[in-house]
Amino acid sequence: MTPLHDLSISELAPRLAAREVSSLEVTEACLSRIATDNGRVNAFITVLGDEARQDARRADAEIAAGRRRGPLHGVPISLKDLIDLSGVPTTAASRVLDGHVARADAVVVARLREAGTVFLGKCNLHEFAFGTTSEDSAFGPVRNPWDGARSAGGSSGGSAAAVATGMGLASIGTDTGGSIRIPAAVCGCVGLKPTTGELPTGGIVPLSWTLDHVGPLARSVADAWLLFHAMAGTPNPAALALDRPSAGGLRLGLPRPYFLDILDDAVRAAFERACAQLTRAGVTVADRAVPHAADTGTVYLHLQLPEASAYHAPMLESHPELYTPPVRQRLEMGRYVMAEDYARAGVGARALTREVDAALEGVDALVLPTVPIVAPPLGKTSLVFGGAKHPVRALMLRLTQLFDVTGHPAITLPCARSADRLPVGLQLVGRRGRTAELLLLAAAIERELAGQD
Amino acid sequence: MADTEGGDVRLDPIEAWLRAAVADAERRGLPQLRPLLEGVAQSTRQLRAAEWNDYVPTGRPVRRSPEGDLSAEALGAKAEGGKAEGGR
């Protein structure tokens, strides 16, 4: 029998509703897991044991009184520690925010609270979400649950590690260049970046106003569906909608140029196996292209750097020594980007958006790997494979950041393990404004890939 | 990266920007920014060379209106030709 802390929300919810198990029991199971595992992976910055127990007891009482709010009622989850939770410190994994306590819930937190979720604590991350490995944190690096010498990905590394180890049934993260999908992929979770603007980012420390997204990291697409709808303000979506019988008949577009050019052997093999399995299941996989995909990095840089620097300028002036050196240097670099190039990048973003829209014509979604490599060793800044040396940061962002720039919804699903048992993710990209449709499709793909290893 | 125009030696604008940025960073006690700024400069060259910038006169002879602003007429002609906002 699956331990309580390892259940999916979709498995737990009916048991909570039937009062076969209490929210307090599940919350205690997760807190116990945090007590035993957090020292190993360093996923949490703040653990809210007493508060979580209190919320769980309240949920149990309401459910017992016939006032069940929906499928998330009594479900214990965590938050990336740049998302405000009223009365609790928001650190953004930085000494810069020492002493800062949130005065109100972030908008999505208020909606989750209304849906009855229980908040276990705040998760570690790359400082101010400005990195892809969760190594530069004032609270120490997050370690990959499957190999403690490797990164958990980032910037929502603590969230992904928590979900992968049973320290909560799900977590809420943010994604500016891939910060939900990257850690979800390398830790073996589902991670959803919705369409730009679908979920409000009020009450969340920004990295880049035009590129920031908030979304769930979870154990299944069905769980991501529940959390997405709760954060969108529709906490009781029709669960039946996810019951598509099979993936047969779906049409996926595979953008080979650029996206499959640089992959390590383990990811390439896993992705090819997944595509072959989907084809056998009746999914059509057709070639597509995003002609200027190779320009994504430069567009991203000229948007993200100056926006991050604009937010941080007062703190860079008053307390520069409180940043970790790599994050401070990147923020300082952004102060030199010229306004005309920021404007050019905006034009580039619109061009790329049209190209992704065009690539989606005639297919239900795009399919591609999520990260070109498995979790990198902590401390590595570059990796050599395929006869070339690649910066880790560029590799990690390579396949995800385009969809932050264009705004298309994207989700990563676990699709395989490497020979070293490290998770590999498969990414699906849908039409703008159609995140719910992407989730339906992803649920069908998830079922087809279940059991692949 | 120098260019000549009307007898004057002019730096490529991105090279000029890089020199100024590195000098400012060093003045502010941040010499370690140099390699990062060199990376930004390389990225900025790529950005300005992208096809969607064809209607922005980067590094090419600039047609100017009598007031010295970019020629709206020229920009309009490019836009009507289907190249505005870059692209294909």
XYZ file of C-alpha atoms in Angstrom:
541
model
C 0.000 0.000 0.000
C 1.339 3.419 -0.977
C 2.476 5.462 2.050
C 0.316 8.520 2.653
C 3.110 10.953 1.790
C 3.637 9.252 -1.574
C 0.005 9.409 -2.719
C -1.029 11.689 -5.524
C -3.658 14.304 -4.744
C -6.070 12.497 -7.037
C -5.595 9.313 -5.023
C -5.826 11.063 -1.670
C -8.787 13.365 -2.313
C -11.523 10.695 -2.383
C -10.059 9.078 0.722
C -10.139 12.400 2.546
C -13.675 12.983 1.362
C -14.735 9.541 2.588
C -12.868 10.181 5.867
C -10.875 6.974 5.397
C -7.853 9.064 6.203
C -7.534 12.462 7.837
C -5.703 15.528 6.667
C -3.807 15.490 9.950
C -2.536 11.946 9.257
C -1.286 12.923 5.803
C 0.217 16.139 7.103
C 2.021 14.262 9.878
C 3.327 11.757 7.328
C 4.748 14.588 5.223
C 6.231 16.374 8.253
C 7.814 13.110 9.328
C 9.303 12.770 5.858
C 10.653 16.311 6.094
C 12.210 15.481 9.459
C 14.025 12.469 8.033
C 14.872 13.644 4.497
C 15.295 17.404 4.501
C 18.790 17.206 5.928
C 19.775 15.135 2.900
C 18.245 17.236 0.117
C 17.852 20.679 1.766
C 14.500 21.257 0.101
C 12.940 23.458 2.787
C 13.967 26.837 4.160
C 11.008 27.138 6.541
C 8.923 24.252 7.901
C 5.542 25.237 9.329
C 4.792 22.189 11.450
C 2.452 23.732 14.009
C 0.628 25.877 11.482
C 0.210 22.919 9.104
C -1.203 20.726 11.865
C -3.633 23.480 12.800
C -4.762 23.886 9.175
C -5.110 20.116 8.828
C -7.273 19.839 11.950
C -9.476 22.625 10.630
C -9.818 20.858 7.296
C -10.738 17.596 9.023
C -13.366 19.375 11.099
C -14.890 21.061 8.062
C -14.966 17.828 6.068
C -16.546 16.030 9.031
C -19.155 18.773 9.226
C -20.066 18.278 5.567
C -18.324 21.444 4.408
C -15.753 19.902 2.068
C -14.454 22.593 -0.264
C -13.177 20.370 -3.043
C -10.383 17.990 -4.043
C -7.596 20.081 -2.488
C -9.254 20.360 0.908
C -6.822 19.045 3.524
C -4.024 18.348 1.017
C -0.542 19.316 2.304
C 1.676 21.159 -0.171
C 4.652 23.543 -0.112
C 5.511 26.897 -1.676
C 8.697 28.123 -3.314
C 10.103 30.681 -0.917
C 9.558 33.695 -3.082
C 5.781 33.308 -2.878
C 4.212 35.262 -0.022
C 2.411 33.404 2.741
C 0.933 35.820 5.239
C 2.862 36.066 8.500
C 5.760 33.924 7.256
C 9.193 35.130 6.073
C 9.750 35.303 2.316
C 13.500 34.882 1.861
C 13.897 34.258 -1.893
C 16.885 32.220 -0.632
C 18.772 35.470 -0.074
C 20.232 37.332 2.883
C 19.017 40.485 1.145
C 15.498 39.832 2.472
C 16.535 38.989 6.037
C 13.761 40.017 8.390
C 11.112 40.356 5.690
C 7.803 38.818 6.709
C 4.910 38.670 4.243
C 1.969 40.839 5.269
C -0.510 39.109 2.986
C -0.907 35.972 0.913
C 0.095 36.017 -2.734
C -2.992 35.903 -4.944
C -2.508 32.238 -5.837
C -1.867 31.358 -2.181
C -5.114 33.031 -1.150
C -6.941 30.937 -3.743
C -5.243 27.731 -2.599
C -6.068 28.595 1.003
C -9.685 29.107 -0.029
C -9.579 25.651 -1.646
C -8.494 24.241 1.720
C -4.865 23.294 1.072
C -2.492 22.900 4.004
C 0.862 24.721 3.743
C 3.780 22.668 5.036
C 6.469 25.277 4.481
C 8.595 27.308 2.109
C 11.040 25.641 -0.272
C 14.642 26.428 -1.122
C 15.528 27.862 -4.534
C 18.266 29.498 -6.536
C 18.667 32.951 -4.991
C 15.900 35.238 -6.291
C 15.088 32.534 -8.867
C 18.084 33.750 -10.842
C 19.675 30.429 -11.756
C 18.977 26.923 -12.954
C 20.738 24.704 -10.411
C 19.526 25.898 -6.950
C 23.161 26.007 -5.867
C 23.445 29.725 -5.144
C 21.213 29.942 -2.094
C 21.865 31.646 1.226
C 20.582 28.417 2.778
C 22.898 26.059 0.920
C 22.352 24.090 -2.271
C 19.368 21.849 -2.922
C 20.538 18.302 -3.620
C 18.976 15.990 -6.160
C 16.954 13.308 -4.344
C 18.266 10.621 -6.710
C 21.951 11.562 -6.397
C 22.991 13.969 -3.685
C 26.099 15.010 -5.602
C 23.913 16.419 -8.368
C 21.718 19.487 -8.733
C 17.966 19.334 -8.237
C 17.637 21.823 -11.077
C 16.291 25.290 -10.579
C 15.277 27.652 -9.723
C 12.378 25.790 -8.041
C 14.794 23.038 -6.955
C 13.486 22.718 -3.421
C 9.927 22.370 -4.656
C 10.837 19.578 -7.054
C 12.963 17.764 -4.481
C 10.134 18.016 -1.942
C 7.572 16.536 -4.329
C 9.939 13.756 -5.409
C 10.635 12.686 -1.828
C 7.167 12.796 -0.281
C 7.768 16.026 1.617
C 4.347 17.230 0.534
C 2.049 16.085 -2.258
C 2.811 19.043 -4.522
C 4.508 22.415 -4.544
C 3.997 25.781 -6.185
C 6.919 27.199 -8.130
C 7.729 29.910 -10.618
C 9.088 29.700 -14.157
C 10.840 32.563 -15.950
C 13.137 30.587 -18.244
C 12.179 27.062 -17.200
C 12.350 27.191 -13.399
C 9.373 24.882 -12.878
C 10.008 22.495 -15.756
C 13.780 22.134 -15.353
C 13.766 20.946 -11.722
C 10.624 18.904 -12.273
C 12.354 17.101 -15.155
C 15.610 16.354 -13.354
C 13.823 15.288 -10.149
C 11.159 13.176 -11.886
C 7.995 15.251 -11.358
C 5.303 16.858 -13.453
C 5.782 20.627 -13.829
C 3.399 23.051 -15.524
C 4.111 26.532 -16.846
C 0.735 27.953 -17.892
C 0.124 30.520 -20.601
C 1.550 33.919 -19.737
C -0.914 35.878 -17.633
C -3.294 33.020 -16.863
C -2.270 32.846 -13.218
C -1.668 36.059 -11.273
C 1.836 36.724 -9.959
C 0.829 39.297 -7.334
C 2.645 38.676 -4.052
C 5.516 36.823 -5.708
C 9.051 38.275 -5.774
C 9.622 39.020 -9.463
C 12.561 38.025 -11.587
C 11.292 39.427 -14.885
C 7.845 40.990 -15.112
C 7.217 40.008 -18.710
C 8.526 36.440 -18.391
C 7.461 35.319 -14.903
C 4.898 32.540 -14.494
C 3.604 30.676 -11.454
C 2.548 27.044 -11.630
C 2.434 23.649 -9.938
C 4.980 20.870 -9.488
C 3.141 17.644 -8.824
C 3.158 13.857 -9.049
C 0.712 13.597 -11.928
C -0.946 15.628 -14.641
C -4.263 15.179 -12.831
C -2.765 16.839 -9.762
C -1.351 19.687 -11.847
C -4.847 20.088 -13.317
C -6.390 20.472 -9.860
C -3.766 22.956 -8.677
C -3.851 24.966 -11.902
C -7.606 25.382 -11.692
C -7.519 26.271 -8.000
C -4.919 28.967 -8.658
C -6.969 30.217 -11.610
C -9.960 30.619 -9.309
C -11.915 27.576 -10.493
C -11.210 25.148 -7.637
C -13.628 22.398 -8.660
C -12.956 21.548 -12.309
C -14.647 18.555 -13.841
C -12.188 15.737 -13.144
C -13.966 13.627 -15.749
C -12.465 15.778 -18.452
C -9.122 14.073 -17.869
C -10.500 10.640 -18.681
C -9.510 10.471 -22.342
C -9.269 6.753 -23.043
C -5.979 6.807 -24.938
C -3.487 8.986 -26.737
C -4.322 7.344 -30.065
C -5.202 9.871 -32.749
C -3.308 12.745 -31.161
C -0.987 14.722 -33.445
C 2.282 16.001 -32.055
C 4.765 18.292 -33.778
C 8.449 17.569 -33.251
C 10.680 20.609 -33.855
C 13.927 18.801 -34.626
C 16.241 21.651 -35.736
C 17.831 23.333 -32.707
C 15.789 21.368 -30.150
C 17.386 17.990 -30.884
C 20.784 19.349 -31.940
C 22.417 19.218 -28.509
C 21.271 16.360 -26.254
C 23.292 14.045 -24.092
C 23.066 10.372 -24.956
C 20.761 9.441 -22.084
C 18.227 12.144 -22.905
C 18.343 11.427 -26.640
C 17.775 7.720 -26.103
C 14.948 8.311 -23.626
C 13.235 10.837 -25.877
C 13.469 8.596 -28.941
C 12.056 5.665 -26.965
C 9.175 7.812 -25.741
C 8.360 9.010 -29.262
C 8.488 5.449 -30.562
C 6.155 4.305 -27.812
C 3.710 7.113 -28.562
C 3.813 6.278 -32.264
C 3.010 2.643 -31.490
C 0.057 3.895 -29.444
C -1.347 5.659 -32.488
C 0.047 9.146 -31.929
C 1.191 10.914 -35.102
C 4.531 12.681 -34.691
C 5.194 15.162 -37.494
C 8.260 17.317 -38.084
C 7.944 20.995 -37.286
C 10.368 23.924 -37.077
C 10.763 27.183 -35.201
C 13.079 28.948 -37.666
C 14.608 31.451 -35.248
C 14.741 29.201 -32.195
C 18.506 29.674 -32.003
C 17.908 33.368 -31.270
C 15.858 32.580 -28.166
C 18.765 32.963 -25.769
C 19.673 36.415 -26.960
C 16.069 37.616 -26.879
C 15.645 36.163 -23.403
C 18.839 37.753 -22.108
C 17.922 41.235 -23.317
C 14.471 41.025 -21.728
C 15.244 39.230 -18.501
C 18.508 40.876 -17.439
C 17.358 44.504 -17.437
C 14.002 43.654 -15.859
C 15.724 41.751 -13.041
C 18.214 44.579 -12.584
C 15.442 47.165 -12.487
C 13.745 45.366 -9.603
C 17.004 44.824 -7.727
C 18.601 48.240 -8.344
C 17.789 49.704 -4.896
C 19.108 46.610 -3.126
C 22.189 46.447 -5.337
C 22.934 49.994 -4.218
C 22.240 49.477 -0.515
C 23.326 45.883 0.204
C 25.315 44.432 -2.698
C 27.398 42.270 -0.364
C 24.321 40.332 0.748
C 23.836 38.662 -2.635
C 25.684 35.495 -3.543
C 28.487 36.609 -5.901
C 27.209 34.843 -9.060
C 23.702 36.291 -8.704
C 25.012 39.762 -7.900
C 27.227 39.666 -10.993
C 24.350 38.707 -13.279
C 22.175 41.448 -11.810
C 24.938 44.023 -12.223
C 25.412 42.902 -15.820
C 21.773 43.688 -16.545
C 22.298 47.319 -15.610
C 24.397 47.804 -18.727
C 21.925 46.461 -21.306
C 20.894 49.265 -23.630
C 17.253 50.317 -23.840
C 17.266 49.973 -27.628
C 18.287 46.325 -27.310
C 15.581 45.689 -24.717
C 13.150 47.072 -27.302
C 14.646 44.910 -30.062
C 14.226 41.870 -27.857
C 10.541 42.692 -27.511
C 10.248 42.627 -31.295
C 12.106 39.325 -31.332
C 9.736 37.877 -28.759
C 6.776 38.686 -30.986
C 8.494 37.113 -33.978
C 9.230 33.949 -32.016
C 5.644 33.857 -30.770
C 4.358 33.837 -34.331
C 6.803 31.080 -35.235
C 5.646 28.842 -32.372
C 2.022 29.587 -33.287
C 2.839 28.491 -36.844
C 4.607 25.337 -35.662
C 1.430 24.375 -33.779
C -0.739 24.596 -36.879
C -2.127 21.187 -37.744
C -0.974 19.501 -34.546
C -2.358 19.263 -31.024
C 0.931 20.115 -29.291
C 4.681 20.213 -29.754
C 6.790 17.481 -28.176
C 10.450 17.850 -27.226
C 12.794 16.991 -24.372
C 12.597 19.298 -21.346
C 16.307 19.519 -20.488
C 19.126 18.374 -22.827
C 21.020 16.704 -19.969
C 20.307 14.716 -16.832
C 20.865 16.479 -13.497
C 24.362 18.022 -13.621
C 26.916 17.507 -10.834
C 26.856 20.292 -8.253
C 29.663 22.787 -8.805
C 30.006 22.140 -12.541
C 29.690 25.229 -14.707
C 30.271 23.440 -18.010
C 29.898 19.937 -19.417
C 31.624 18.278 -22.338
C 29.708 15.957 -24.627
C 29.338 15.448 -28.337
C 32.867 16.793 -28.750
C 32.024 20.257 -27.432
C 32.034 22.133 -24.136
C 28.680 23.555 -23.068
C 27.884 25.995 -20.229
C 25.512 24.297 -17.776
C 23.264 27.364 -17.479
C 22.751 27.584 -21.235
C 22.073 23.850 -21.458
C 19.509 23.909 -18.693
C 17.572 26.806 -20.269
C 17.979 25.708 -23.875
C 14.687 23.878 -24.395
C 12.400 25.715 -21.984
C 13.045 29.460 -22.182
C 11.497 29.899 -25.627
C 8.041 29.257 -24.208
C 8.485 31.823 -21.438
C 9.388 34.313 -24.151
C 6.407 33.386 -26.336
C 3.920 32.695 -23.551
C 2.836 29.253 -24.742
C 1.811 26.785 -22.011
C 4.294 23.966 -21.481
C 4.402 20.937 -19.229
C 7.073 18.384 -18.409
C 6.306 14.743 -17.637
C 8.711 12.080 -16.424
C 9.408 9.836 -19.394
C 12.341 7.621 -18.414
C 15.389 7.061 -16.230
C 19.003 7.070 -17.365
C 21.312 4.133 -16.714
C 22.238 5.946 -13.470
C 18.534 6.090 -12.523
C 18.365 9.839 -13.123
C 15.005 11.147 -14.352
C 14.469 12.443 -17.888
C 11.561 14.718 -18.784
C 9.429 15.040 -21.896
C 7.958 18.460 -22.666
C 4.639 19.217 -24.342
C 3.774 22.706 -25.572
C 0.225 23.848 -26.310
C -1.563 26.809 -27.798
C -1.623 30.115 -25.961
C -4.647 30.419 -23.704
C -5.351 26.692 -23.958
C -3.546 25.379 -20.895
C -6.504 23.210 -19.904
C -6.411 21.535 -23.338
C -2.681 20.932 -22.946
C -3.326 19.269 -19.595
C -5.944 16.963 -21.125
C -3.520 15.926 -23.826
C -0.689 15.530 -21.311
C -2.840 13.217 -19.192
C -3.284 10.924 -22.174
C 0.446 11.004 -22.993
C 1.264 10.349 -19.338
C -0.839 7.193 -19.389
C 0.914 5.935 -22.510
C 4.340 6.567 -21.015
C 3.536 5.066 -17.622
C 5.877 2.233 -16.880
C 8.458 3.207 -19.483
C 11.918 3.090 -17.983
C 36.024 47.002 -34.816
C 36.565 50.549 -36.046
C 34.821 52.107 -38.992
C 35.518 55.307 -40.865
C 32.925 57.791 -41.880
C 33.726 61.209 -43.243
C 37.352 60.826 -42.260
C 36.592 60.171 -38.565
C 37.454 56.850 -36.973
C 34.339 55.492 -35.269
C 34.091 52.471 -33.048
C 31.521 49.846 -33.760
C 28.662 50.861 -31.420
C 28.703 47.597 -29.509
C 32.458 47.745 -29.091
C 32.092 51.304 -27.826
C 29.388 50.170 -25.428
C 31.550 47.294 -24.193
C 34.540 49.542 -23.528
C 32.397 52.011 -21.623
C 30.655 49.272 -19.643
C 33.896 47.546 -18.681
C 35.443 50.859 -17.653
C 32.414 51.698 -15.537
C 32.374 48.267 -13.932
C 36.057 48.575 -13.060
C 35.473 52.047 -11.640
C 32.752 50.533 -9.448
C 35.084 47.799 -8.227
C 33.530 45.045 -10.341
C 36.329 43.959 -12.721
C 34.937 40.421 -12.665
C 32.067 41.639 -14.861
C 34.367 41.917 -17.884
C 33.864 38.360 -19.234
C 30.147 38.590 -18.563
C 29.887 41.891 -20.388
C 31.858 40.432 -23.285
C 29.227 37.704 -23.398
C 26.446 40.291 -23.426
C 28.202 42.111 -26.269
C 28.333 38.909 -28.294
C 24.663 38.294 -27.596
C 23.770 41.872 -28.519
C 25.503 41.462 -31.884
C 23.358 38.397 -32.509
C 20.227 40.251 -31.454
C 20.929 43.172 -33.764
C 21.737 40.847 -36.647
C 18.453 38.975 -36.363
C 16.197 39.166 -39.377
C 13.301 40.670 -37.458
C 15.450 43.780 -36.982
C 15.700 44.409 -40.712
C 13.555 47.475 -40.414
C 15.781 48.882 -37.680
C 18.840 50.449 -39.342
C 21.571 48.843 -37.240
C 25.089 49.498 -38.448
C 23.931 50.338 -41.936
C 23.681 53.749 -43.545
C 20.755 55.540 -41.970
C 18.276 57.529 -44.016
C 17.236 60.432 -41.917
C 14.334 62.802 -42.144
C 15.101 66.516 -42.243
C 14.573 66.621 -38.484
C 17.195 63.957 -38.079
C 14.792 61.229 -36.948
C 14.532 57.872 -38.589
C 12.590 58.065 -41.799
C 9.041 57.035 -41.070
C 8.560 56.677 -44.803
C 11.373 54.174 -45.041
C 10.077 52.246 -42.069
C 6.601 52.209 -43.532
C 7.880 50.881 -46.841
C 9.620 48.031 -45.041
C 6.510 47.256 -43.070
C 4.368 47.141 -46.190
C 6.928 44.804 -47.677
C 6.102 42.295 -44.978
C 9.322 42.563 -43.027
C 8.060 44.587 -40.092
C 8.457 42.781 -36.779
C 10.725 40.381 -38.316
C 9.772 38.078 -40.186
C 8.960 34.895 -41.608
